[in-house]
Amino acid sequence: MKTDFCEILQKLNSNNGSMLCVVTMCRAVPINDLIYRASQQSDKLHALSTMLTQELVCTYRVHACHTSSLQTPTDKEQALQVSESDLLSLARSLLQAWSDPLVVLSSSTNVLPYSAQSTLSKTIQKMQEHSKDLKDGLDILSSKMGPAAQTITSLPFIETNEIGQDKITKLLSCFRRDSHKIDSFLKVLRCRAANMQPQMC
Amino acid sequence: MTKVGEVLLLLLLPAFVPHTDGTRYSLPGKPTEIKCRSPEKETFTCWWKPGSDGGLPTTYALYYRKEGSDVVHECPDYHTAGKNSCFFNKNDTVIWVSYNITVVATNALGKTYSDPVDIDVVYIVKPHPPEKLEVTVMKDQGWPFLRVSWEPPRKADTRSGWITLIYELRVKLEEEESEWENHVAGQQKMFNIFSLRSGGTYLIQVRCKPDHGFWSEWSSTSYVKVPECKTSSVWILILVFSAFILLILIWLIHMNSHSLKHCMLPPVPGPKIKGFDKQLLKSGKSDEVFSALVVSDFPPTTSNYEDLLVEYLEVYVPEQQELMVDEGKDHDGCLKSIGSASDSDSGRGSCDSDNLLMDKSGAAKEEQQQQNQEGDQIGTETQGPKEAWEKETMLCANEDVVSPDASSKKVKTWPSVFSPVTPYSPSPLDPHNSLEMHKQNCLSDTQFPPGSPSSDHCIKKALQSSYWEVCFNNNQPYPQTDVHQQLQAHSDRNISAINDGNVPSNLLLPTRMTEYVEVQRLNEENKVLLHPIPSGHSREKACSWVGHRDNYSKVKGVNSDNVLLLQRDVVEEESMEMAGAAESCYTSSIAINTPKPTTCSHIALPVQEERVLAVSGYVDTATMFSLDTYVNEMKPVASKANTV
């Protein structure tokens, strides 16, 4: 396990040239498994949000999300050029930005018709759980990957004066995209780390 | 004027326009069903469905606007993706940015706008189907299975993790009414299919889907044929064959069941006991059964054993001329010679034998009486005078083989054990018997003319001779010791009679031989020759010498020739039959040597150094081998005896 960890770090260092000094000793759980687990969580998170959005949002609309200010890659070339630490940082920032809005979302279900309320409530609850797990995992992962990974961009959530229905729709749409971003970043990170395990990619 | 002209022109303008039949021109229909798809999350294509063209040539244009921008762009590529499509290449594609797309249909009359569509590229990913589908038939311990392998679509970048694909395949038999069988393979690019049908042809297809996208189309079909299972047909043939053979075997066994039963389980022989009634036994009355077995004389119900004992043979030794032997009518047994097994103490010197005999003469009488009481019977034979004598001579002379003719007159077959013992009149026969015995003795020793002076010798020599026939005929079983004693006494009497010239008159030779006699003693000088008498002969039959390697330890009796007949251990059951009156009479020729060589003069017959008789008195059959030599040697002697 120690060898895996060291090899990954060497690879990470070589890819982006950043100094990822790892001074800490090897943990029991190797990075590969952590990343894999994180990507699984983000995948689930996004799937939930997609399901929810497709049920409650009739049409796709563009909304200005509170996380739009965060600069994220817009195409593949850009995305593949992002370092592992930045990828992790972006993921963690986005995740962090949605911890409060999810709470707001769960409390706004009363505006919806009763039939949709239960679905929304359950799903939002699940999403919060996954989000929590993912956050914890990413925290551990970031601690192994150096100080650059620890950076979290603050994306405060400011409630706007939107009508309940619209608010939910907007929130759901935004969360869908952001969860997709998180999932994408982590999966790219996963393939970067799975040098010895190509079956993960 | 001009205004009127313009109005007229305007009114006439439609007239100048050519008219189609019944067609009205209109604006183009609104394009609908705008669908955009991205195969690899790097490019995407939009298709629309045009509306009616309105009768006029219609052109379509796609305009899009990106999220957060108001700049309207037109589709860069209308041709790559085909008709009514718009292809966005990599440069024009951004992700996580919404596109607002509108299609405009334009004809001469106007434009028609479609409904705008917002899309995000990451949500519309639909990859191409997997490529390089390969199916191979592999074997798992003889059972075939399919190994399906494929490659992700060329353009999908799964290596970097940009796209994560999930695969699914489906299998179907090439038959009608067969359903597709779907299998989700996950992220792996290989899959095994088991439980195949031998000889069947399978169709296999595979497709893929990004983690959050649309399923691709099914790949091209791959055909594979599962080979036939050859071993199954072979085994079926073998099974059928063996079943066929098994049936035949069963039929054969059934046909021959009866004979097989006899072969495998031979019937249990029933008891063959005279007087034994199986039916009585089955009836369960044991008393009746056993009472039937009881013959009047056997087992002896009376304790009067004395009556059962064979009468003694009175032997007295007259002079030589008086050695006449009447031919006995009772040819129950043969008695030849006098057993020299007189002394248990084999250590006696040969020269002492005379003294012993002298001493024992009196004792012989006593013993004789005792034996009378004991009831031992010794079969004797009497013969006519000279004829018998001669015959005796011949008989006795023929050591090797007793002529049947001669022996027939003398040898009697063994009577049945259960037959009543006919008492033998001792008196007239005693002397004869003794004479016989004496004669026998003399005959055995052919070198000495029968004569009174030599009678002793004869007797001695007879005793010493290696030829000795002893038959005991006993009707009743009696202890062997009695017989032994009788024999001993008998011999003693004979000897004493010869010596003294007085023959105990009361010596009787038993007429029948029913039991075995244990010859225990021999004088040192005595040599006992035992002729085996073949079984199955009647009384009239002679005892033929049979050179068997049999156990001659049983004495059947004494025939009229004063020959001790030893019964051979009968191998065959028949000879042991008690019911038959004919009993085989065996006289075996055994040269028995006393341990101490005789010092008295006698015919130098080869003396066996070996101790023939064991301590127990049984004749050692091992000496039979040596008998041959003796017998052969005796032949010339016999011839000489004939001349006597």
PDB file of C-alpha atoms in Angstrom, chain B residues 230-431:
ATOM      1  CA  LYS B 230     -19.245 -35.185 -29.390  1.00  0.00           C
ATOM      2  CA  THR B 231     -18.815 -37.132 -26.235  1.00  0.00           C
ATOM      3  CA  SER B 232     -22.500 -37.103 -25.507  1.00  0.00           C
ATOM      4  CA  SER B 233     -23.355 -38.997 -28.649  1.00  0.00           C
ATOM      5  CA  VAL B 234     -20.611 -41.505 -28.003  1.00  0.00           C
ATOM      6  CA  TRP B 235     -21.790 -42.073 -24.480  1.00  0.00           C
ATOM      7  CA  ILE B 236     -25.312 -42.550 -25.656  1.00  0.00           C
ATOM      8  CA  LEU B 237     -24.178 -45.210 -28.059  1.00  0.00           C
ATOM      9  CA  ILE B 238     -22.236 -46.961 -25.357  1.00  0.00           C
ATOM     10  CA  LEU B 239     -25.192 -46.824 -23.029  1.00  0.00           C
ATOM     11  CA  VAL B 240     -27.516 -48.294 -25.578  1.00  0.00           C
ATOM     12  CA  PHE B 241     -25.058 -51.021 -26.382  1.00  0.00           C
ATOM     13  CA  SER B 242     -24.480 -52.009 -22.821  1.00  0.00           C
ATOM     14  CA  ALA B 243     -28.189 -51.996 -22.128  1.00  0.00           C
ATOM     15  CA  PHE B 244     -28.664 -54.329 -25.016  1.00  0.00           C
ATOM     16  CA  ILE B 245     -25.982 -56.685 -23.787  1.00  0.00           C
ATOM     17  CA  LEU B 246     -27.424 -56.557 -20.320  1.00  0.00           C
ATOM     18  CA  LEU B 247     -30.786 -57.602 -21.620  1.00  0.00           C
ATOM     19  CA  ILE B 248     -29.264 -60.534 -23.423  1.00  0.00           C
ATOM     20  CA  LEU B 249     -27.389 -61.584 -20.326  1.00  0.00           C
ATOM     21  CA  ILE B 250     -30.502 -61.432 -18.229  1.00  0.00           C
ATOM     22  CA  TRP B 251     -32.350 -63.515 -20.768  1.00  0.00           C
ATOM     23  CA  LEU B 252     -29.559 -66.100 -20.814  1.00  0.00           C
ATOM     24  CA  ILE B 253     -29.484 -66.305 -17.085  1.00  0.00           C
ATOM     25  CA  HIS B 254     -33.190 -66.700 -17.004  1.00  0.00           C
ATOM     26  CA  MET B 255     -33.081 -69.537 -19.472  1.00  0.00           C
ATOM     27  CA  ASN B 256     -30.365 -71.329 -17.590  1.00  0.00           C
ATOM     28  CA  SER B 257     -31.474 -70.413 -14.156  1.00  0.00           C
ATOM     29  CA  HIS B 258     -32.110 -73.961 -13.242  1.00  0.00           C
ATOM     30  CA  SER B 259     -28.727 -75.307 -14.181  1.00  0.00           C
ATOM     31  CA  LEU B 260     -27.071 -72.274 -12.688  1.00  0.00           C
ATOM     32  CA  LYS B 261     -28.769 -72.940  -9.440  1.00  0.00           C
ATOM     33  CA  HIS B 262     -27.393 -76.422  -9.450  1.00  0.00           C
ATOM     34  CA  CYS B 263     -23.963 -75.125 -10.222  1.00  0.00           C
ATOM     35  CA  MET B 264     -23.859 -72.351  -7.723  1.00  0.00           C
ATOM     36  CA  LEU B 265     -25.870 -73.854  -4.982  1.00  0.00           C
ATOM     37  CA  PRO B 266     -25.450 -77.576  -5.111  1.00  0.00           C
ATOM     38  CA  PRO B 267     -28.151 -79.421  -3.353  1.00  0.00           C
ATOM     39  CA  VAL B 268     -27.342 -80.446   0.091  1.00  0.00           C
ATOM     40  CA  PRO B 269     -26.852 -84.188   0.251  1.00  0.00           C
ATOM     41  CA  GLY B 270     -29.085 -85.908   2.573  1.00  0.00           C
ATOM     42  CA  PRO B 271     -27.880 -88.186   5.209  1.00  0.00           C
ATOM     43  CA  LYS B 272     -27.240 -91.739   4.169  1.00  0.00           C
ATOM     44  CA  ILE B 273     -27.364 -93.588   7.302  1.00  0.00           C
ATOM     45  CA  LYS B 274     -28.884 -96.996   7.468  1.00  0.00           C
ATOM     46  CA  GLY B 275     -31.975 -96.770   9.462  1.00  0.00           C
ATOM     47  CA  PHE B 276     -32.021 -93.011   9.280  1.00  0.00           C
ATOM     48  CA  ASP B 277     -35.331 -91.755   8.252  1.00  0.00           C
ATOM     49  CA  LYS B 278     -35.428 -88.168   7.062  1.00  0.00           C
ATOM     50  CA  GLN B 279     -39.107 -88.038   7.306  1.00  0.00           C
ATOM     51  CA  LEU B 280     -38.982 -89.001  10.881  1.00  0.00           C
ATOM     52  CA  LEU B 281     -36.493 -86.280  11.486  1.00  0.00           C
ATOM     53  CA  LYS B 282     -38.678 -83.749   9.807  1.00  0.00           C
ATOM     54  CA  SER B 283     -41.519 -84.797  11.907  1.00  0.00           C
ATOM     55  CA  GLY B 284     -39.453 -83.726  14.798  1.00  0.00           C
ATOM     56  CA  LYS B 285     -39.617 -86.819  16.832  1.00  0.00           C
ATOM     57  CA  SER B 286     -36.069 -87.311  17.720  1.00  0.00           C
ATOM     58  CA  ASP B 287     -36.697 -90.318  19.775  1.00  0.00           C
ATOM     59  CA  GLU B 288     -38.066 -92.250  16.919  1.00  0.00           C
ATOM     60  CA  VAL B 289     -35.265 -91.201  14.723  1.00  0.00           C
ATOM     61  CA  PHE B 290     -32.603 -92.273  17.039  1.00  0.00           C
ATOM     62  CA  SER B 291     -34.316 -95.440  17.921  1.00  0.00           C
ATOM     63  CA  ALA B 292     -34.368 -96.362  14.308  1.00  0.00           C
ATOM     64  CA  LEU B 293     -30.683 -95.889  14.219  1.00  0.00           C
ATOM     65  CA  VAL B 294     -30.179 -98.309  16.938  1.00  0.00           C
ATOM     66  CA  VAL B 295     -29.496-101.689  15.522  1.00  0.00           C
ATOM     67  CA  SER B 296     -29.852-104.558  17.692  1.00  0.00           C
ATOM     68  CA  ASP B 297     -26.232-104.933  18.111  1.00  0.00           C
ATOM     69  CA  PHE B 298     -25.021-101.446  17.870  1.00  0.00           C
ATOM     70  CA  PRO B 299     -24.449 -99.630  20.028  1.00  0.00           C
ATOM     71  CA  PRO B 300     -24.197-102.347  22.468  1.00  0.00           C
ATOM     72  CA  THR B 301     -27.065-102.065  24.736  1.00  0.00           C
ATOM     73  CA  THR B 302     -25.903-104.678  27.006  1.00  0.00           C
ATOM     74  CA  SER B 303     -22.953-104.272  29.053  1.00  0.00           C
ATOM     75  CA  ASN B 304     -22.003-107.728  28.475  1.00  0.00           C
ATOM     76  CA  TYR B 305     -19.022-106.916  26.510  1.00  0.00           C
ATOM     77  CA  GLU B 306     -17.665-110.264  26.906  1.00  0.00           C
ATOM     78  CA  ASP B 307     -20.249-111.586  24.621  1.00  0.00           C
ATOM     79  CA  LEU B 308     -19.317-109.137  22.048  1.00  0.00           C
ATOM     80  CA  LEU B 309     -15.754-109.922  22.027  1.00  0.00           C
ATOM     81  CA  VAL B 310     -14.360-112.013  19.372  1.00  0.00           C
ATOM     82  CA  GLU B 311     -13.726-115.463  20.235  1.00  0.00           C
ATOM     83  CA  TYR B 312     -10.241-116.280  20.561  1.00  0.00           C
ATOM     84  CA  LEU B 313      -8.417-118.323  18.140  1.00  0.00           C
ATOM     85  CA  GLU B 314      -6.906-121.305  19.575  1.00  0.00           C
ATOM     86  CA  VAL B 315      -3.689-121.912  17.991  1.00  0.00           C
ATOM     87  CA  TYR B 316      -1.756-124.895  18.572  1.00  0.00           C
ATOM     88  CA  VAL B 317       1.227-125.872  16.658  1.00  0.00           C
ATOM     89  CA  PRO B 318       1.258-129.456  15.688  1.00  0.00           C
ATOM     90  CA  GLU B 319       4.014-131.120  13.871  1.00  0.00           C
ATOM     91  CA  GLN B 320       4.817-130.113  10.474  1.00  0.00           C
ATOM     92  CA  GLN B 321       2.952-132.872   8.813  1.00  0.00           C
ATOM     93  CA  GLU B 322      -0.055-131.958  10.580  1.00  0.00           C
ATOM     94  CA  LEU B 323      -0.025-128.585   9.332  1.00  0.00           C
ATOM     95  CA  MET B 324      -3.165-128.758   7.604  1.00  0.00           C
ATOM     96  CA  VAL B 325      -5.466-126.066   7.273  1.00  0.00           C
ATOM     97  CA  ASP B 326      -9.011-126.578   6.519  1.00  0.00           C
ATOM     98  CA  GLU B 327     -10.422-124.242   4.281  1.00  0.00           C
ATOM     99  CA  GLY B 328     -12.673-122.273   6.336  1.00  0.00           C
ATOM    100  CA  LYS B 329     -16.111-121.672   5.316  1.00  0.00           C
ATOM    101  CA  ASP B 330     -16.141-118.595   7.124  1.00  0.00           C
ATOM    102  CA  HIS B 331     -13.977-116.328   5.220  1.00  0.00           C
ATOM    103  CA  ASP B 332     -14.553-113.365   7.125  1.00  0.00           C
ATOM    104  CA  GLY B 333     -11.147-112.303   7.468  1.00  0.00           C
ATOM    105  CA  CYS B 334      -7.703-113.118   6.668  1.00  0.00           C
ATOM    106  CA  LEU B 335      -5.302-113.860   9.210  1.00  0.00           C
ATOM    107  CA  LYS B 336      -1.887-114.296   8.131  1.00  0.00           C
ATOM    108  CA  SER B 337       1.082-114.800  10.158  1.00  0.00           C
ATOM    109  CA  ILE B 338       1.323-114.084  13.619  1.00  0.00           C
ATOM    110  CA  GLY B 339       1.785-110.680  14.675  1.00  0.00           C
ATOM    111  CA  SER B 340       5.078-110.305  16.029  1.00  0.00           C
ATOM    112  CA  ALA B 341       4.075-107.278  17.844  1.00  0.00           C
ATOM    113  CA  SER B 342       4.107-109.158  20.970  1.00  0.00           C
ATOM    114  CA  ASP B 343       6.283-107.155  23.149  1.00  0.00           C
ATOM    115  CA  SER B 344       5.802-103.626  23.834  1.00  0.00           C
ATOM    116  CA  ASP B 345       9.272-103.631  24.941  1.00  0.00           C
ATOM    117  CA  SER B 346      11.071-103.478  21.748  1.00  0.00           C
ATOM    118  CA  GLY B 347      14.287-103.680  23.465  1.00  0.00           C
ATOM    119  CA  ARG B 348      14.180-107.342  23.942  1.00  0.00           C
ATOM    120  CA  GLY B 349      16.772-109.271  22.264  1.00  0.00           C
ATOM    121  CA  SER B 350      15.867-111.437  19.499  1.00  0.00           C
ATOM    122  CA  CYS B 351      17.316-114.423  21.176  1.00  0.00           C
ATOM    123  CA  ASP B 352      15.172-113.898  24.086  1.00  0.00           C
ATOM    124  CA  SER B 353      12.103-114.198  22.057  1.00  0.00           C
ATOM    125  CA  ASP B 354      12.014-117.915  22.481  1.00  0.00           C
ATOM    126  CA  ASN B 355      12.212-117.666  26.149  1.00  0.00           C
ATOM    127  CA  LEU B 356       9.652-115.107  26.137  1.00  0.00           C
ATOM    128  CA  LEU B 357       7.476-117.180  24.073  1.00  0.00           C
ATOM    129  CA  MET B 358       7.961-120.020  26.414  1.00  0.00           C
ATOM    130  CA  ASP B 359       7.040-117.869  29.268  1.00  0.00           C
ATOM    131  CA  LYS B 360       4.159-116.437  27.632  1.00  0.00           C
ATOM    132  CA  SER B 361       2.658-119.581  26.522  1.00  0.00           C
ATOM    133  CA  GLY B 362       0.881-119.903  29.706  1.00  0.00           C
ATOM    134  CA  ALA B 363       0.095-116.335  29.749  1.00  0.00           C
ATOM    135  CA  ALA B 364      -1.244-116.687  26.323  1.00  0.00           C
ATOM    136  CA  LYS B 365      -3.772-119.082  27.508  1.00  0.00           C
ATOM    137  CA  GLU B 366      -4.836-116.755  30.135  1.00  0.00           C
ATOM    138  CA  GLU B 367      -4.978-113.992  27.751  1.00  0.00           C
ATOM    139  CA  GLN B 368      -6.794-116.123  25.441  1.00  0.00           C
ATOM    140  CA  GLN B 369      -9.462-116.675  27.891  1.00  0.00           C
ATOM    141  CA  GLN B 370      -9.503-113.088  28.633  1.00  0.00           C
ATOM    142  CA  GLN B 371      -9.815-112.332  25.112  1.00  0.00           C
ATOM    143  CA  ASN B 372     -12.511-114.744  24.806  1.00  0.00           C
ATOM    144  CA  GLN B 373     -14.304-112.819  27.332  1.00  0.00           C
ATOM    145  CA  GLU B 374     -13.472-109.672  25.675  1.00  0.00           C
ATOM    146  CA  GLY B 375     -15.129-110.967  22.772  1.00  0.00           C
ATOM    147  CA  ASP B 376     -12.620-110.055  20.235  1.00  0.00           C
ATOM    148  CA  GLN B 377     -13.072-111.845  17.152  1.00  0.00           C
ATOM    149  CA  ILE B 378     -10.506-112.672  14.780  1.00  0.00           C
ATOM    150  CA  GLY B 379     -11.584-113.883  11.526  1.00  0.00           C
ATOM    151  CA  THR B 380      -9.993-116.987  10.597  1.00  0.00           C
ATOM    152  CA  GLU B 381     -10.137-119.182   7.801  1.00  0.00           C
ATOM    153  CA  THR B 382      -9.613-122.717   7.558  1.00  0.00           C
ATOM    154  CA  GLN B 383      -8.669-124.468   4.590  1.00  0.00           C
ATOM    155  CA  GLY B 384      -8.555-127.858   3.376  1.00  0.00           C
ATOM    156  CA  PRO B 385      -5.476-129.746   3.782  1.00  0.00           C
ATOM    157  CA  LYS B 386      -2.673-129.509   1.513  1.00  0.00           C
ATOM    158  CA  GLU B 387      -4.444-127.627  -1.022  1.00  0.00           C
ATOM    159  CA  ALA B 388      -5.105-124.932   1.302  1.00  0.00           C
ATOM    160  CA  TRP B 389      -1.651-125.287   2.518  1.00  0.00           C
ATOM    161  CA  GLU B 390      -0.316-124.826  -0.817  1.00  0.00           C
ATOM    162  CA  LYS B 391      -2.556-122.078  -1.494  1.00  0.00           C
ATOM    163  CA  GLU B 392      -1.598-120.623   1.657  1.00  0.00           C
ATOM    164  CA  THR B 393       1.867-120.962   0.607  1.00  0.00           C
ATOM    165  CA  MET B 394       1.229-119.337  -2.548  1.00  0.00           C
ATOM    166  CA  LEU B 395      -0.754-116.749  -0.934  1.00  0.00           C
ATOM    167  CA  CYS B 396       1.738-116.031   1.613  1.00  0.00           C
ATOM    168  CA  ALA B 397       4.568-116.334  -0.721  1.00  0.00           C
ATOM    169  CA  ASN B 398       3.304-113.691  -2.921  1.00  0.00           C
ATOM    170  CA  GLU B 399       4.385-110.836  -0.983  1.00  0.00           C
ATOM    171  CA  ASP B 400       4.043-108.376  -3.567  1.00  0.00           C
ATOM    172  CA  VAL B 401       0.771-109.433  -4.952  1.00  0.00           C
ATOM    173  CA  VAL B 402      -1.592-111.864  -3.569  1.00  0.00           C
ATOM    174  CA  SER B 403      -3.157-113.697  -6.349  1.00  0.00           C
ATOM    175  CA  PRO B 404      -6.737-113.083  -6.392  1.00  0.00           C
ATOM    176  CA  ASP B 405      -7.535-116.674  -6.832  1.00  0.00           C
ATOM    177  CA  ALA B 406      -5.577-117.754  -3.934  1.00  0.00           C
ATOM    178  CA  SER B 407      -6.578-114.985  -1.831  1.00  0.00           C
ATOM    179  CA  SER B 408     -10.113-115.345  -2.680  1.00  0.00           C
ATOM    180  CA  LYS B 409     -10.297-118.566  -0.948  1.00  0.00           C
ATOM    181  CA  LYS B 410      -8.808-117.275   2.069  1.00  0.00           C
ATOM    182  CA  VAL B 411      -9.564-113.742   2.242  1.00  0.00           C
ATOM    183  CA  LYS B 412     -12.847-112.735   3.322  1.00  0.00           C
ATOM    184  CA  THR B 413     -14.239-109.398   2.874  1.00  0.00           C
ATOM    185  CA  TRP B 414     -14.955-107.428   5.842  1.00  0.00           C
ATOM    186  CA  PRO B 415     -18.327-107.941   7.059  1.00  0.00           C
ATOM    187  CA  SER B 416     -20.564-105.160   8.046  1.00  0.00           C
ATOM    188  CA  VAL B 417     -20.059-103.768  11.390  1.00  0.00           C
ATOM    189  CA  PHE B 418     -23.666-104.160  12.177  1.00  0.00           C
ATOM    190  CA  SER B 419     -23.997-107.622  11.024  1.00  0.00           C
ATOM    191  CA  PRO B 420     -24.219-110.085  13.731  1.00  0.00           C
ATOM    192  CA  VAL B 421     -21.136-111.793  14.572  1.00  0.00           C
ATOM    193  CA  THR B 422     -21.258-115.362  13.760  1.00  0.00           C
ATOM    194  CA  PRO B 423     -19.456-117.190  16.294  1.00  0.00           C
ATOM    195  CA  TYR B 424     -16.815-119.169  14.974  1.00  0.00           C
ATOM    196  CA  SER B 425     -16.461-122.674  16.087  1.00  0.00           C
ATOM    197  CA  PRO B 426     -13.179-122.643  17.471  1.00  0.00           C
ATOM    198  CA  SER B 427     -12.420-126.209  18.125  1.00  0.00           C
ATOM    199  CA  PRO B 428     -12.114-127.738  14.787  1.00  0.00           C
ATOM    200  CA  LEU B 429     -10.430-124.838  13.499  1.00  0.00           C
ATOM    201  CA  ASP B 430      -8.102-124.054  16.138  1.00  0.00           C
ATOM    202  CA  PRO B 431      -5.489-126.362  15.152  1.00  0.00           C
TER     203      PRO B 431
END
